[in-house]
Coordinates of C-alpha atoms and ligand atoms in Angstrom, one line a residue:
M1 CA -67.1 -70.2 21.3
N2 CA -64.6 -68.3 19.2
A3 CA -64.0 -70.8 16.4
Q4 CA -60.8 -70.0 14.5
K5 CA -60.8 -70.1 10.8
P6 CA -58.3 -72.6 9.6
A7 CA -55.3 -71.1 7.8
S8 CA -55.9 -71.1 4.1
L9 CA -54.3 -73.7 1.9
S10 CA -51.3 -72.5 0.0
N11 CA -51.9 -71.3 -3.5
T12 CA -50.1 -74.3 -5.0
T13 CA -52.4 -76.7 -3.2
V14 CA -55.6 -75.0 -4.1
S15 CA -54.7 -74.0 -7.7
N16 CA -54.1 -77.6 -8.8
S17 CA -50.9 -76.1 -10.1
L18 CA -49.7 -78.1 -13.2
T19 CA -46.0 -77.4 -13.3
K20 CA -43.7 -74.5 -12.6
T21 CA -43.3 -73.9 -16.4
P22 CA -46.1 -71.7 -17.7
I23 CA -48.5 -73.2 -20.3
R24 CA -47.5 -71.6 -23.7
V25 CA -50.7 -70.2 -25.1
G26 CA -51.6 -69.1 -28.7
V27 CA -54.7 -67.2 -29.7
L28 CA -56.1 -67.7 -33.2
G29 CA -58.1 -64.7 -34.4
F30 CA -57.1 -61.3 -33.1
G31 CA -60.4 -59.4 -33.2
G32 CA -62.5 -58.4 -30.1
L33 CA -62.2 -61.7 -28.2
G34 CA -58.6 -62.4 -29.3
Q35 CA -57.4 -59.1 -28.0
A36 CA -59.3 -59.4 -24.8
A37 CA -57.8 -62.9 -24.3
A38 CA -54.3 -61.3 -24.7
R39 CA -55.2 -58.8 -22.0
V40 CA -56.5 -61.5 -19.6
L41 CA -53.4 -63.6 -20.3
A42 CA -51.1 -60.7 -19.4
S43 CA -52.1 -61.0 -15.7
K44 CA -51.5 -64.8 -15.5
R45 CA -48.3 -66.4 -14.3
E46 CA -49.4 -70.0 -15.1
M47 CA -49.8 -69.1 -18.8
L48 CA -47.5 -67.4 -21.2
W49 CA -49.0 -65.8 -24.3
V50 CA -46.5 -66.6 -27.1
A51 CA -48.5 -66.7 -30.4
A52 CA -51.4 -65.1 -32.2
A53 CA -52.7 -65.1 -35.7
D54 CA -55.1 -63.0 -37.8
R55 CA -56.3 -63.3 -41.3
K56 CA -53.1 -61.7 -42.8
G57 CA -50.3 -62.7 -40.5
Y58 CA -49.1 -63.9 -37.2
A59 CA -46.9 -63.0 -34.3
Y60 CA -44.7 -65.4 -32.3
E61 CA -42.4 -64.7 -29.4
P62 CA -41.3 -67.7 -27.2
T63 CA -40.5 -65.4 -24.2
G64 CA -44.0 -63.8 -24.4
L65 CA -45.9 -61.2 -26.5
N66 CA -46.8 -57.8 -25.3
P67 CA -50.5 -57.1 -25.6
D68 CA -50.2 -53.4 -25.9
T69 CA -47.7 -53.4 -28.8
C70 CA -49.7 -56.3 -30.5
I71 CA -53.0 -54.5 -30.3
A72 CA -51.5 -51.2 -31.4
T73 CA -49.9 -52.9 -34.4
Y74 CA -53.1 -54.7 -35.3
H75 CA -55.1 -51.4 -35.1
S76 CA -52.6 -49.2 -37.0
K77 CA -51.5 -51.6 -39.7
G78 CA -54.3 -54.2 -39.9
S79 CA -52.3 -57.3 -39.0
L80 CA -50.0 -58.8 -36.4
G81 CA -47.8 -59.7 -39.3
Y82 CA -46.4 -56.2 -39.1
L83 CA -45.2 -56.6 -35.5
E84 CA -41.5 -55.8 -35.1
P85 CA -39.9 -58.0 -34.0
G86 CA -41.9 -61.2 -34.1
G87 CA -44.4 -60.6 -36.9
T88 CA -44.8 -62.4 -40.2
L89 CA -47.2 -61.6 -43.0
S90 CA -48.9 -64.7 -44.3
N91 CA -52.1 -65.8 -46.1
Q92 CA -51.9 -69.1 -44.3
S93 CA -51.2 -67.8 -40.8
I94 CA -52.7 -70.7 -38.9
Q95 CA -50.8 -73.3 -40.9
D96 CA -47.6 -71.4 -40.4
L97 CA -48.1 -71.0 -36.7
L98 CA -48.9 -74.6 -36.1
E99 CA -45.9 -75.8 -38.1
K100 CA -43.3 -73.3 -36.9
T101 CA -43.9 -72.6 -33.3
A102 CA -44.0 -74.3 -29.9
V103 CA -47.4 -73.8 -28.3
D104 CA -49.1 -76.1 -25.7
G105 CA -52.7 -74.9 -26.4
Y106 CA -54.7 -72.5 -28.5
F107 CA -57.8 -70.5 -27.9
L108 CA -59.7 -70.3 -31.2
A109 CA -61.1 -66.8 -31.2
L110 CA -62.0 -67.2 -34.9
P111 CA -65.2 -66.4 -36.7
N112 CA -67.1 -69.5 -37.5
L113 CA -68.0 -68.1 -41.0
P114 CA -68.9 -70.2 -42.9
N115 CA -70.4 -72.5 -40.3
T116 CA -67.9 -75.2 -41.3
F117 CA -64.8 -73.0 -40.6
M118 CA -63.9 -74.2 -37.1
A119 CA -64.2 -77.8 -38.0
S120 CA -61.9 -77.1 -41.0
V121 CA -59.3 -75.5 -38.6
A122 CA -59.5 -78.6 -36.4
R123 CA -58.9 -80.8 -39.5
Q124 CA -55.9 -78.6 -40.3
F125 CA -54.4 -79.3 -36.8
I126 CA -55.0 -83.0 -37.2
A127 CA -53.5 -83.2 -40.7
A128 CA -50.4 -81.4 -39.5
G129 CA -49.7 -84.0 -36.8
W130 CA -49.9 -81.2 -34.1
Q131 CA -50.5 -82.3 -30.5
G132 CA -51.9 -80.2 -27.7
V133 CA -55.1 -78.5 -26.6
L134 CA -57.6 -76.6 -28.6
V135 CA -60.4 -74.5 -27.1
D136 CA -63.3 -72.9 -28.9
A137 CA -66.2 -70.6 -28.0
I138 CA -68.3 -71.8 -30.8
K139 CA -72.0 -71.0 -30.7
R140 CA -74.1 -73.1 -33.1
T141 CA -75.4 -76.6 -32.5
S142 CA -74.6 -77.6 -36.1
A143 CA -71.0 -76.5 -35.7
V144 CA -70.6 -78.6 -32.5
E145 CA -72.1 -81.5 -34.4
Q146 CA -69.4 -81.2 -37.1
L147 CA -66.7 -81.4 -34.3
L148 CA -68.4 -84.4 -32.8
K149 CA -67.8 -86.2 -36.0
L150 CA -64.1 -85.4 -35.7
A151 CA -63.8 -86.7 -32.2
P152 CA -62.2 -90.1 -33.2
D153 CA -59.7 -88.3 -35.4
L154 CA -58.9 -85.8 -32.7
Q155 CA -58.3 -88.6 -30.3
A156 CA -56.1 -90.5 -32.7
A157 CA -54.1 -87.4 -33.3
G158 CA -53.4 -86.7 -29.7
I159 CA -55.4 -83.5 -29.5
T160 CA -57.6 -82.6 -26.5
Y161 CA -60.3 -80.4 -28.0
M162 CA -62.6 -78.4 -25.6
T163 CA -65.7 -77.1 -27.4
G164 CA -68.3 -74.5 -26.5
C165 CA -66.1 -73.0 -23.8
G166 CA -67.1 -69.3 -23.9
A167 CA -70.0 -67.7 -22.0
T168 CA -73.0 -69.2 -23.8
P169 CA -72.2 -71.9 -24.6
G170 CA -69.6 -72.2 -21.8
L171 CA -70.0 -70.6 -18.4
L172 CA -73.8 -70.6 -18.5
T173 CA -74.0 -74.2 -19.8
A174 CA -71.6 -75.4 -17.1
A175 CA -73.7 -73.5 -14.5
A176 CA -76.8 -75.2 -15.8
A177 CA -75.1 -78.6 -15.5
I178 CA -74.3 -77.9 -11.9
A179 CA -77.7 -76.4 -11.1
A180 CA -79.4 -79.6 -12.5
Q181 CA -77.9 -81.7 -9.7
S182 CA -80.7 -80.5 -7.3
Y183 CA -83.3 -82.2 -9.4
T184 CA -84.2 -85.7 -10.5
E185 CA -85.8 -84.4 -13.6
I186 CA -84.9 -81.3 -15.6
H187 CA -87.9 -79.6 -17.3
S188 CA -86.2 -76.6 -18.9
V189 CA -83.0 -74.6 -19.2
Q190 CA -83.6 -71.1 -20.3
I191 CA -80.6 -68.9 -21.2
T192 CA -81.2 -65.2 -21.7
F193 CA -78.2 -63.1 -22.5
G194 CA -77.7 -59.3 -22.6
V195 CA -74.6 -58.0 -24.4
G196 CA -73.6 -54.3 -24.6
I197 CA -70.8 -53.2 -26.8
A198 CA -69.8 -49.7 -27.7
N199 CA -69.5 -50.3 -31.4
W200 CA -70.1 -53.4 -33.6
E201 CA -66.7 -53.1 -35.3
A202 CA -65.0 -54.3 -32.2
Y203 CA -66.8 -57.7 -32.5
R204 CA -67.5 -58.1 -36.2
A205 CA -67.8 -61.8 -36.3
T206 CA -70.0 -62.0 -33.2
I207 CA -72.4 -59.4 -34.6
R208 CA -72.5 -61.1 -38.1
E209 CA -73.1 -64.5 -36.5
D210 CA -75.9 -63.0 -34.3
I211 CA -77.6 -61.3 -37.3
A212 CA -77.6 -64.7 -39.0
H213 CA -80.1 -65.8 -36.2
M214 CA -82.6 -63.1 -37.0
P215 CA -85.8 -64.0 -38.9
G216 CA -85.2 -63.8 -42.6
Y217 CA -81.4 -64.1 -42.3
S218 CA -79.0 -67.0 -42.6
I219 CA -75.3 -67.6 -42.1
E220 CA -74.7 -67.2 -45.9
R221 CA -76.7 -64.0 -46.0
A222 CA -75.0 -62.5 -42.9
M223 CA -71.6 -63.4 -44.3
A224 CA -72.3 -61.8 -47.7
M225 CA -73.5 -58.5 -46.1
S226 CA -71.1 -55.5 -46.5
D227 CA -70.2 -53.4 -43.5
A228 CA -72.5 -50.7 -44.9
E229 CA -75.4 -53.1 -45.0
I230 CA -74.8 -54.2 -41.4
E231 CA -74.7 -50.5 -40.4
A232 CA -77.9 -49.9 -42.2
L233 CA -79.6 -52.8 -40.5
L234 CA -78.3 -51.6 -37.1
D235 CA -79.6 -48.1 -37.9
R236 CA -83.1 -49.5 -38.5
T237 CA -83.0 -51.4 -35.1
N238 CA -81.5 -48.5 -33.2
G239 CA -78.4 -50.6 -32.7
L240 CA -80.3 -53.4 -31.0
L241 CA -80.4 -57.1 -32.1
T242 CA -83.2 -59.1 -30.5
L243 CA -82.7 -62.8 -30.8
E244 CA -85.1 -65.5 -29.9
N245 CA -85.0 -69.3 -30.0
M246 CA -81.5 -69.3 -31.3
E247 CA -79.7 -72.4 -32.7
H248 CA -77.2 -72.5 -29.8
A249 CA -75.0 -75.4 -28.8
D250 CA -75.9 -75.2 -25.1
D251 CA -78.7 -77.6 -26.1
I252 CA -76.5 -80.3 -27.6
I253 CA -73.9 -79.9 -24.9
L254 CA -76.5 -80.4 -22.1
E255 CA -78.0 -83.3 -24.0
L256 CA -74.5 -84.9 -24.4
A257 CA -73.9 -84.4 -20.6
G258 CA -77.1 -86.3 -19.9
I259 CA -78.9 -83.3 -18.3
C260 CA -82.0 -83.1 -20.6
P261 CA -83.1 -83.6 -24.2
R262 CA -82.0 -80.6 -26.3
E263 CA -85.6 -79.5 -26.9
R264 CA -85.8 -78.4 -23.3
V265 CA -83.0 -75.9 -23.7
T266 CA -83.7 -72.4 -25.1
V267 CA -81.4 -69.5 -25.8
S268 CA -82.4 -65.9 -26.5
G269 CA -80.8 -62.5 -26.0
V270 CA -80.5 -58.9 -26.7
V271 CA -77.4 -57.3 -28.1
D272 CA -76.9 -53.5 -27.9
T273 CA -74.2 -52.5 -30.4
R274 CA -74.1 -48.9 -29.3
N275 CA -73.9 -49.0 -25.5
P276 CA -71.4 -51.0 -23.3
K277 CA -74.2 -51.2 -20.7
K278 CA -76.0 -54.6 -20.9
P279 CA -79.6 -54.2 -22.1
L280 CA -80.6 -57.0 -19.6
S281 CA -78.9 -59.2 -17.1
T282 CA -77.5 -62.4 -18.5
N283 CA -79.0 -65.4 -16.7
V284 CA -79.7 -69.1 -16.9
R285 CA -82.9 -70.5 -15.3
V286 CA -82.9 -74.3 -14.6
T287 CA -86.3 -75.7 -13.7
G288 CA -86.8 -79.2 -12.5
R289 CA -88.5 -81.6 -10.1
T290 CA -86.7 -82.6 -6.9
F291 CA -86.8 -86.1 -5.4
E292 CA -89.6 -84.9 -3.1
G293 CA -91.7 -83.9 -6.1
K294 CA -91.2 -80.1 -5.7
I295 CA -90.9 -78.1 -8.9
S296 CA -88.4 -75.3 -8.6
T297 CA -86.1 -73.0 -10.6
H298 CA -82.5 -72.1 -9.9
T299 CA -81.4 -68.8 -11.4
F300 CA -77.8 -67.9 -12.0
T301 CA -77.3 -64.3 -13.0
L302 CA -74.0 -62.8 -14.2
G303 CA -73.0 -59.5 -12.8
D304 CA -74.0 -56.6 -15.0
E305 CA -70.5 -55.1 -14.8
T306 CA -68.9 -58.2 -16.4
S307 CA -68.4 -57.8 -20.1
M308 CA -68.9 -60.4 -22.8
A309 CA -65.1 -60.5 -23.2
A310 CA -64.6 -61.2 -19.5
N311 CA -67.3 -63.9 -19.5
V312 CA -65.9 -65.6 -22.7
C313 CA -62.1 -65.3 -22.2
G314 CA -62.0 -66.2 -18.5
P315 CA -63.8 -69.5 -19.0
A316 CA -62.0 -70.3 -22.3
L317 CA -58.6 -70.0 -20.5
G318 CA -60.0 -72.0 -17.5
Y319 CA -61.0 -74.8 -19.9
L320 CA -57.6 -74.5 -21.6
K321 CA -55.9 -75.2 -18.3
A322 CA -58.3 -78.1 -17.7
G323 CA -57.6 -79.4 -21.2
I324 CA -53.8 -79.3 -20.5
S325 CA -54.4 -81.5 -17.4
L326 CA -56.4 -84.0 -19.5
H327 CA -53.8 -83.9 -22.2
R328 CA -51.0 -84.7 -19.7
L329 CA -53.0 -87.7 -18.6
G330 CA -53.2 -88.9 -22.2
R331 CA -56.9 -88.0 -22.5
Y332 CA -57.5 -86.9 -26.1
G333 CA -60.6 -86.3 -28.2
L334 CA -63.6 -83.9 -27.9
F335 CA -64.8 -82.6 -24.5
T336 CA -67.6 -80.0 -23.9
A337 CA -68.0 -77.2 -21.3
A338 CA -70.6 -79.3 -19.4
E339 CA -68.4 -82.3 -19.2
V340 CA -65.3 -80.9 -17.7
M341 CA -64.9 -78.3 -14.9
P342 CA -62.7 -75.3 -15.9
Q343 CA -59.7 -74.7 -13.7
F344 CA -58.9 -71.3 -12.4
V345 CA -55.8 -69.8 -14.0
H346 CA -53.5 -67.9 -11.7
Ligands
NAD401 P1 -63.7 -60.6 -34.8 O1 -64.5 -60.4 -36.0 O2 -63.6 -59.4 -33.9 O3 -62.2 -61.1 -35.0 C1 -62.0 -62.2 -35.8 C2 -60.5 -62.4 -36.0 O4 -60.2 -63.6 -36.7 C3 -59.8 -61.2 -36.8 O5 -58.6 -60.9 -36.2 C4 -59.6 -61.9 -38.2 O6 -58.4 -61.3 -38.8 C5 -59.3 -63.3 -37.7 N1 -59.4 -64.3 -38.8 C6 -60.5 -64.4 -39.7 N2 -60.2 -65.4 -40.6 C7 -59.0 -65.9 -40.2 C8 -58.2 -66.9 -40.8 N3 -58.6 -67.6 -41.8 N4 -57.0 -67.2 -40.2 C9 -56.6 -66.5 -39.2 N5 -57.3 -65.5 -38.6 C10 -58.5 -65.2 -39.1 O7 -64.4 -61.8 -34.0 P2 -65.0 -61.8 -32.5 O8 -66.2 -60.9 -32.5 O9 -63.9 -61.7 -31.5 O10 -65.6 -63.3 -32.4 C11 -64.9 -64.5 -32.5 C12 -65.7 -65.7 -32.3 O11 -66.2 -65.8 -30.9 C13 -67.0 -65.7 -33.1 O12 -67.2 -66.9 -33.8 C14 -68.1 -65.5 -32.1 O13 -69.4 -66.1 -32.5 C15 -67.5 -66.2 -30.9 N6 -68.2 -65.8 -29.7 C16 -68.6 -66.7 -28.8 C17 -69.2 -66.3 -27.6 C18 -69.6 -67.4 -26.6 O14 -70.1 -67.0 -25.5 N7 -69.5 -68.6 -26.8 C19 -69.4 -65.0 -27.3 C20 -69.0 -64.0 -28.2 C21 -68.3 -64.4 -29.4

């Protein structure tokens, strides 16, 4: 029999379309990930990129910012504050943006250096009486623990904060939470990532934070290193950073979601800072026992052609859209990448 495929549902039905008005999005931090987020946003009709901040200034345009001119200004002059029109130089760019602009949700593409920085930014939003959605791609378990302590304050303030919503934690953690459903008991979740970037300067915070995981290093030490010292270290390792048993928030996020105790979650990876080709395929392996008593492993592997930027910014914006849905339902507080499904942004 020639079964006919049913006509596909209209885009508005399947996209869980929120409203006809695009979500006004801001990006805090305009380095590697912030710029990539701006490029991803340019193709979205459900979101409008209206604001961004870096360390020395911010840009705001209620009808939408142009990624090309913003990125060109950032590279040639060192700050979005020089953008004309729309730029403002400021040493307190985050504070200025949140007080002076109309933004529904922010992607926090900021360095978490020191390890308390992201929590301090969250406190800034709470203190200002700002309401909306915040999404981070934070990496360390101890950084998520700080945000957990802020959950009641975020809730009282009317902020929906989505944490750990990049690639790892983020996409891979959520995939692990889904994979776990085949089992009645989870024995291990092993995340192994491979990142290839052409030069470390495009992702300074990411590389500094990764160095902090190496034996003999700490967040304080990595933060205090000059660019020349980082280059000297990368020269010694031929541009490669090999990271094992990292303190990564995938563990606490899966524990909070009730998947398994955090000790069963391990994260390691290899970062090549001199070659955009991934040194290995990023994957998550979830091993468990089924109800029939069989031990098995599900493996979810990311396509090698997908960059770190694609695998962080796509999910972060998907979680931002999900956060907006929650916010509109009056659901505030702290949510993790394993607790909420990201929504695809059109
Ligand atoms: P980067 O160093 O390229 O850029 C950081 C940006 O933040 C710069 O524009 C800088 O001016 C701005 N900034 C710094 N301090 C600021 C301040 N006080 N106010 C306003 N702006 C400020 O950073 P990156 O490499 O894009 O990384 C950003 C974050 O993303 C890092 O914390 C990194 O660990 C995280 N990350 C997460 C994942 C994941 O999968 N979860 C993957 C990669 C990176």
